[in-house]
Short mmCIF file of C-alpha atoms in Angstrom, two decimals:
data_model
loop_
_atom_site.label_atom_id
_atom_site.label_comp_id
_atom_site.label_asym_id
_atom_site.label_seq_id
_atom_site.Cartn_x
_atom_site.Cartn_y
_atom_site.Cartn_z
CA UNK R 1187 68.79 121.06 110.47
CA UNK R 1188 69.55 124.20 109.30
CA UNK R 1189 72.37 125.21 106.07
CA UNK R 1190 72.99 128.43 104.25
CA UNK R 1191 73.69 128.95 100.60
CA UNK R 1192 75.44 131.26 98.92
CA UNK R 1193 76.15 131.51 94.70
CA UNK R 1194 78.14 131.75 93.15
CA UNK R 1195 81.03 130.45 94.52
CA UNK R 1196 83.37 132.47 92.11
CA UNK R 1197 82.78 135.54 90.19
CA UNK R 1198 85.10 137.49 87.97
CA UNK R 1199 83.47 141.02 87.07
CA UNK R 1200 84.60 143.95 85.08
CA UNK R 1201 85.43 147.53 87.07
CA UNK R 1202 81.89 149.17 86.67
CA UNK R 1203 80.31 146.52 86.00
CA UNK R 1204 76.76 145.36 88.72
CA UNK R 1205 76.95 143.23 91.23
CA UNK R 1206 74.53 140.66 93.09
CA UNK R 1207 75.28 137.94 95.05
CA UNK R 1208 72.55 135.47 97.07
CA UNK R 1209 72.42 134.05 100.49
CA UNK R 1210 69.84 131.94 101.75
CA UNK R 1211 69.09 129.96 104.78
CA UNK R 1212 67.14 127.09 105.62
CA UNK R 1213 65.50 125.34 108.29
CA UNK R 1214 64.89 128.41 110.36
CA UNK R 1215 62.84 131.48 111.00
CA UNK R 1216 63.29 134.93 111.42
CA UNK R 1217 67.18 134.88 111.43
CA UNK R 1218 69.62 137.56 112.03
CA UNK R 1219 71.51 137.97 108.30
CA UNK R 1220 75.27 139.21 108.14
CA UNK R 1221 76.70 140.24 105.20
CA UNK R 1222 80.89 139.89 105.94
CA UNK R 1223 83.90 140.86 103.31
CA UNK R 1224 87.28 139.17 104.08
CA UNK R 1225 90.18 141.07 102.36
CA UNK R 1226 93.70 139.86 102.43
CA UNK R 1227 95.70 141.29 105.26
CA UNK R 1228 92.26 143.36 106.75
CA UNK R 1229 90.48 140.04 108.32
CA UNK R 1230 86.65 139.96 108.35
CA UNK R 1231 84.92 143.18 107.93
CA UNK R 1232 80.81 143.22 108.78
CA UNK R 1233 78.90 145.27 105.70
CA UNK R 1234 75.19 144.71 106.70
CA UNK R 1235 73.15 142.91 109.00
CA UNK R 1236 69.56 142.55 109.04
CA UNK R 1237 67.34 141.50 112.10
CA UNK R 1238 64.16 141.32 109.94
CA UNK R 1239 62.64 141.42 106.12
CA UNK R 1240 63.39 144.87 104.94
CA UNK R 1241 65.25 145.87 107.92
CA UNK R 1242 69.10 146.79 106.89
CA UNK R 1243 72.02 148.24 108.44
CA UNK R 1244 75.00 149.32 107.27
CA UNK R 1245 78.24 149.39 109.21
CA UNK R 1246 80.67 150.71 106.56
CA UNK R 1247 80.02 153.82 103.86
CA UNK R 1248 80.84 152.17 100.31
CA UNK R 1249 79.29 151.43 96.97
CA UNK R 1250 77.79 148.09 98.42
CA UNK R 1251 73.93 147.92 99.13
CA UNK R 1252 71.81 145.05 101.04
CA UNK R 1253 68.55 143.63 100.95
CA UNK R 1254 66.15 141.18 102.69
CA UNK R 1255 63.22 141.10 100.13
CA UNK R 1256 61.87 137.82 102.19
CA UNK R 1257 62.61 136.12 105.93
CA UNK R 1258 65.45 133.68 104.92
CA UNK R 1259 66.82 135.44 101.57
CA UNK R 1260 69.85 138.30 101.85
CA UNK R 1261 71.46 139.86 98.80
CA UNK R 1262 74.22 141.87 98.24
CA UNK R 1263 74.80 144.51 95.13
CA UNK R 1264 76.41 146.82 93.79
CA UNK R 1265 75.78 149.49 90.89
CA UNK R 1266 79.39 150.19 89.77
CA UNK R 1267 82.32 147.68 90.75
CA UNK R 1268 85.34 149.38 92.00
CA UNK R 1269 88.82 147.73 92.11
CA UNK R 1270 88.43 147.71 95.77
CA UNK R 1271 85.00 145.70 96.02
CA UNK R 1272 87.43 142.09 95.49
CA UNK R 1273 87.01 140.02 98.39
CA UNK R 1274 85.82 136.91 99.89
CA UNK R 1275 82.10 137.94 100.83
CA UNK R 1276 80.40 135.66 103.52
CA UNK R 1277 77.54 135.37 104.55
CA UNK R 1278 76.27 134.29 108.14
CA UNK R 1279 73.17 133.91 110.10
CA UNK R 1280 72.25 133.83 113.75
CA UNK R 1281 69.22 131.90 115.67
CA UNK R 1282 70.17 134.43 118.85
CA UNK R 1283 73.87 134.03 120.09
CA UNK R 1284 75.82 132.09 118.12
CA UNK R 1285 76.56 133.23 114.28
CA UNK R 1286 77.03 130.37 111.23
CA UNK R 1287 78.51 130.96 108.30
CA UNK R 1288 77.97 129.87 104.28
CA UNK R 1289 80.94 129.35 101.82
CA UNK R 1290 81.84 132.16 100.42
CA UNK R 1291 82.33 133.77 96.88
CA UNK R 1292 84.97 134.97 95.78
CA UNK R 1293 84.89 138.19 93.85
CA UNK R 1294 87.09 139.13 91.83
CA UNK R 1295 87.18 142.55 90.18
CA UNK R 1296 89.67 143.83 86.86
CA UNK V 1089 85.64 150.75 120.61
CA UNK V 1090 86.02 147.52 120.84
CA UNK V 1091 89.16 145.71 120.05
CA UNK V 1092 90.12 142.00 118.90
CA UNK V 1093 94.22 141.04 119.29
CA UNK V 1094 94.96 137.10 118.51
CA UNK V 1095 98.52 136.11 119.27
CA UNK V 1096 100.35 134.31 117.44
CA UNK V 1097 99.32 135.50 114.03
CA UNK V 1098 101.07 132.11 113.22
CA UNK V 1099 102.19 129.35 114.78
CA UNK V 1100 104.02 126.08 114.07
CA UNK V 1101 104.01 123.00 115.76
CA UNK V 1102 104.85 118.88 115.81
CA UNK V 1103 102.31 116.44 115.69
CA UNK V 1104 100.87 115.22 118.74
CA UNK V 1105 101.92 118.52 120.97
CA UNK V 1106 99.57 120.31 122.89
CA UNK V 1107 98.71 123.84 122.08
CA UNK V 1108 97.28 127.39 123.12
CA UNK V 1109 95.64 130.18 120.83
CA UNK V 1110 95.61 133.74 122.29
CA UNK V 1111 92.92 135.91 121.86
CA UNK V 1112 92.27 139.60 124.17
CA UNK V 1113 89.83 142.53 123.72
CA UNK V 1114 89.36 145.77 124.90
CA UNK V 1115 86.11 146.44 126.37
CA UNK V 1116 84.76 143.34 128.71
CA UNK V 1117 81.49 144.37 128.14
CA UNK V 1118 80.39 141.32 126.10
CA UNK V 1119 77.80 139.36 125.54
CA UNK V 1120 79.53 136.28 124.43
CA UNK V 1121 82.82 135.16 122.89
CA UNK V 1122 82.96 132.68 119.71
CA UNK V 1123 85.91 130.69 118.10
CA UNK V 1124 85.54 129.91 114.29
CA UNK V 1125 88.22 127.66 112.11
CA UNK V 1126 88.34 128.55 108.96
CA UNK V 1127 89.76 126.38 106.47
CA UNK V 1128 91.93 128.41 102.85
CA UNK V 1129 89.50 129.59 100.64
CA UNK V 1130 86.34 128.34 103.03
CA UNK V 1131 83.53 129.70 104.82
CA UNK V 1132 83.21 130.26 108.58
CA UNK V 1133 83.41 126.88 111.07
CA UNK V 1134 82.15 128.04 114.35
CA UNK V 1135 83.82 125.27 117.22
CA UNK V 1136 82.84 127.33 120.53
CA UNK V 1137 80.29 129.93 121.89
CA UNK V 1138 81.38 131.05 125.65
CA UNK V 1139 78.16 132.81 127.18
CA UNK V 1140 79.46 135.91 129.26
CA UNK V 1141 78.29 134.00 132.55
CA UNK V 1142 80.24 130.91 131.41
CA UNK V 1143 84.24 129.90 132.33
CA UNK V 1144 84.68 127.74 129.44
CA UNK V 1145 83.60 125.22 126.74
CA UNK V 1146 84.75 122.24 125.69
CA UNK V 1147 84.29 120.25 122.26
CA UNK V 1148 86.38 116.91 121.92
CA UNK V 1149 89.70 118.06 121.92
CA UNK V 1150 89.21 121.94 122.01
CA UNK V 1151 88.32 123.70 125.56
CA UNK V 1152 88.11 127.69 125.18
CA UNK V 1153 88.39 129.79 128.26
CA UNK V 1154 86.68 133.24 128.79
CA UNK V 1155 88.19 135.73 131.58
CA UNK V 1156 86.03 138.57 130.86
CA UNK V 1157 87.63 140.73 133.62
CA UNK V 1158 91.33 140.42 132.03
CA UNK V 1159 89.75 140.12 128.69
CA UNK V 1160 90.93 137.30 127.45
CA UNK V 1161 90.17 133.60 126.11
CA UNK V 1162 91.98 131.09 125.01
CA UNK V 1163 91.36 128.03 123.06
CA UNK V 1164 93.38 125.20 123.70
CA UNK V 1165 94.17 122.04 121.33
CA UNK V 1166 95.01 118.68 122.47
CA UNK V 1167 96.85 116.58 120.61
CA UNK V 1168 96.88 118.31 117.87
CA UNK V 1169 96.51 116.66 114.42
CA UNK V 1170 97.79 117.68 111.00
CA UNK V 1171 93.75 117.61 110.26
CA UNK V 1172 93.92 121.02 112.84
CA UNK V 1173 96.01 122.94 110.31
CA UNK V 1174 94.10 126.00 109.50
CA UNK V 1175 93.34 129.66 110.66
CA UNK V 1176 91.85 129.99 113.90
CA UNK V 1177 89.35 133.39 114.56
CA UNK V 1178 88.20 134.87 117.72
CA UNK V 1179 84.99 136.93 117.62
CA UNK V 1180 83.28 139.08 120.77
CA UNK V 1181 79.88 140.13 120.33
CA UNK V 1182 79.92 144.23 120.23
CA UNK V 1183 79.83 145.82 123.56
CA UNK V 1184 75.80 147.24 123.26
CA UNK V 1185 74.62 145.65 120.05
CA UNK V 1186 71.70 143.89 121.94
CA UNK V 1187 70.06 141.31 119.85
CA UNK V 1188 71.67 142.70 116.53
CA UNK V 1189 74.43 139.26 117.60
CA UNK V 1190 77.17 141.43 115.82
CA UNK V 1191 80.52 140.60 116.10
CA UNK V 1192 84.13 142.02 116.51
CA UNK V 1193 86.56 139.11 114.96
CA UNK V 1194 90.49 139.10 115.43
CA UNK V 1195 93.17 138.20 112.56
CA UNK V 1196 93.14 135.27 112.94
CA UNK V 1197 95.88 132.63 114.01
CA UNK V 1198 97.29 130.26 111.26
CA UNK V 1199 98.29 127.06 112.51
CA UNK V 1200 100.45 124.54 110.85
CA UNK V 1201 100.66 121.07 112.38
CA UNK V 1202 103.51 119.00 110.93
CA UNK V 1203 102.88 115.02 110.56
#
């Protein structure tokens, strides 16, 4: 069966500070990769999605960046924290249709 | 562009009572509709894809309903459980996103099921 990871769960980082958070995904091949931020009273928000390795799309301009250095592996980063960049960030994969999601991290920036 | 309205934003019911979640976009030029559960502080549940050829889908208790002409679903609870207490997401796959799968999501409704 397949599962996705993400870590950490929690993360408490400094305005300025870098970023990088991990998603993986096993038991499958070749997924679609979604990078998602949920935001208290803005509901879930695509960032990136990724149909193959090295293949990355961005749906919103911001200090965020994405990549898929291998099939089943998607990370998230970030140069500079802003304020803003706090959020639950999820991360989801599809076979085709239907999308599945991991647990979350919270970030939180101050 | 496309558009995702879930009413109620919340909703509070008895134990035991039957129940119906709203959910209505803009464009019906889908490819599929999903409901996710999510529970506080959790990841993503998905409970129901709806293929845009299909009526509905039904999972134990939960059958979701697609009328991609009207544009509208719902998803409707049976006997609903204090266990069903959480916040309820609607998703449509974007109107020409062939097989990028990305999706639109609603607010969300939160639902509170009293014992």
């Amino acid at each position: 069966s397949q599962t996705i990871h993400q870590w950490p769960a929690t993360l408490v980082q400094p305005v300025g500070s870098p970023l990088s958070l991990e998603c993986t995904v096993e038991g499958t091949s070749n997924p679609n990769l979604y990078w998602y931020r949920q935001a208290a009273g803005r509901g879930l928000q695509l960032l990136f999605y990724s149909v193959g390795i090295g293949q990355i799309s961005s749906e919103v301009p911001q200090n965020l960046s994405a990549s898929r250095p291998q099939d089943r592996q998607f990370i998230l980063s970030s140069k500079k924290l802003l304020l803003s960049d706090s959020g639950f960030y999820l991360c989801a994969w599809s076979p085709y249709n239907e999308q599945f999601f991991g647990p979350g991290t919270r970030l939180t920036v101050l | 562009k496309q558009e995702v309205t879930q009413i109620p934003a919340a909703l509070s019911v008895p134990e035991g009572e039957n129940l119906v979640l709203n959910c209505s976009f803009t464009d019906s030029a889908i490819y599929n509709l999903q409901w996710f559960r999510q529970d506080p502080g959790k990841g993503l549940t998905s409970l129901l894809l709806i293929q845009s050829s299909q009526r509905e889908q039904t999972s134990g208790r939960l059958n979701a309903s697609l009328d991609k002409s009207s544009g509208r679903s719902t998803l409707y609870i049976a006997a609903s459980q204090p266990g069903d207490s959480a916040t309820y997401l609607c998703a449509v796959s974007e109107p020409g996103s062939g097989n990028t799968g990305k999706l639109i999501f609603g607010q969300g409704t939160t639902l509170q099921v009293k014992p």
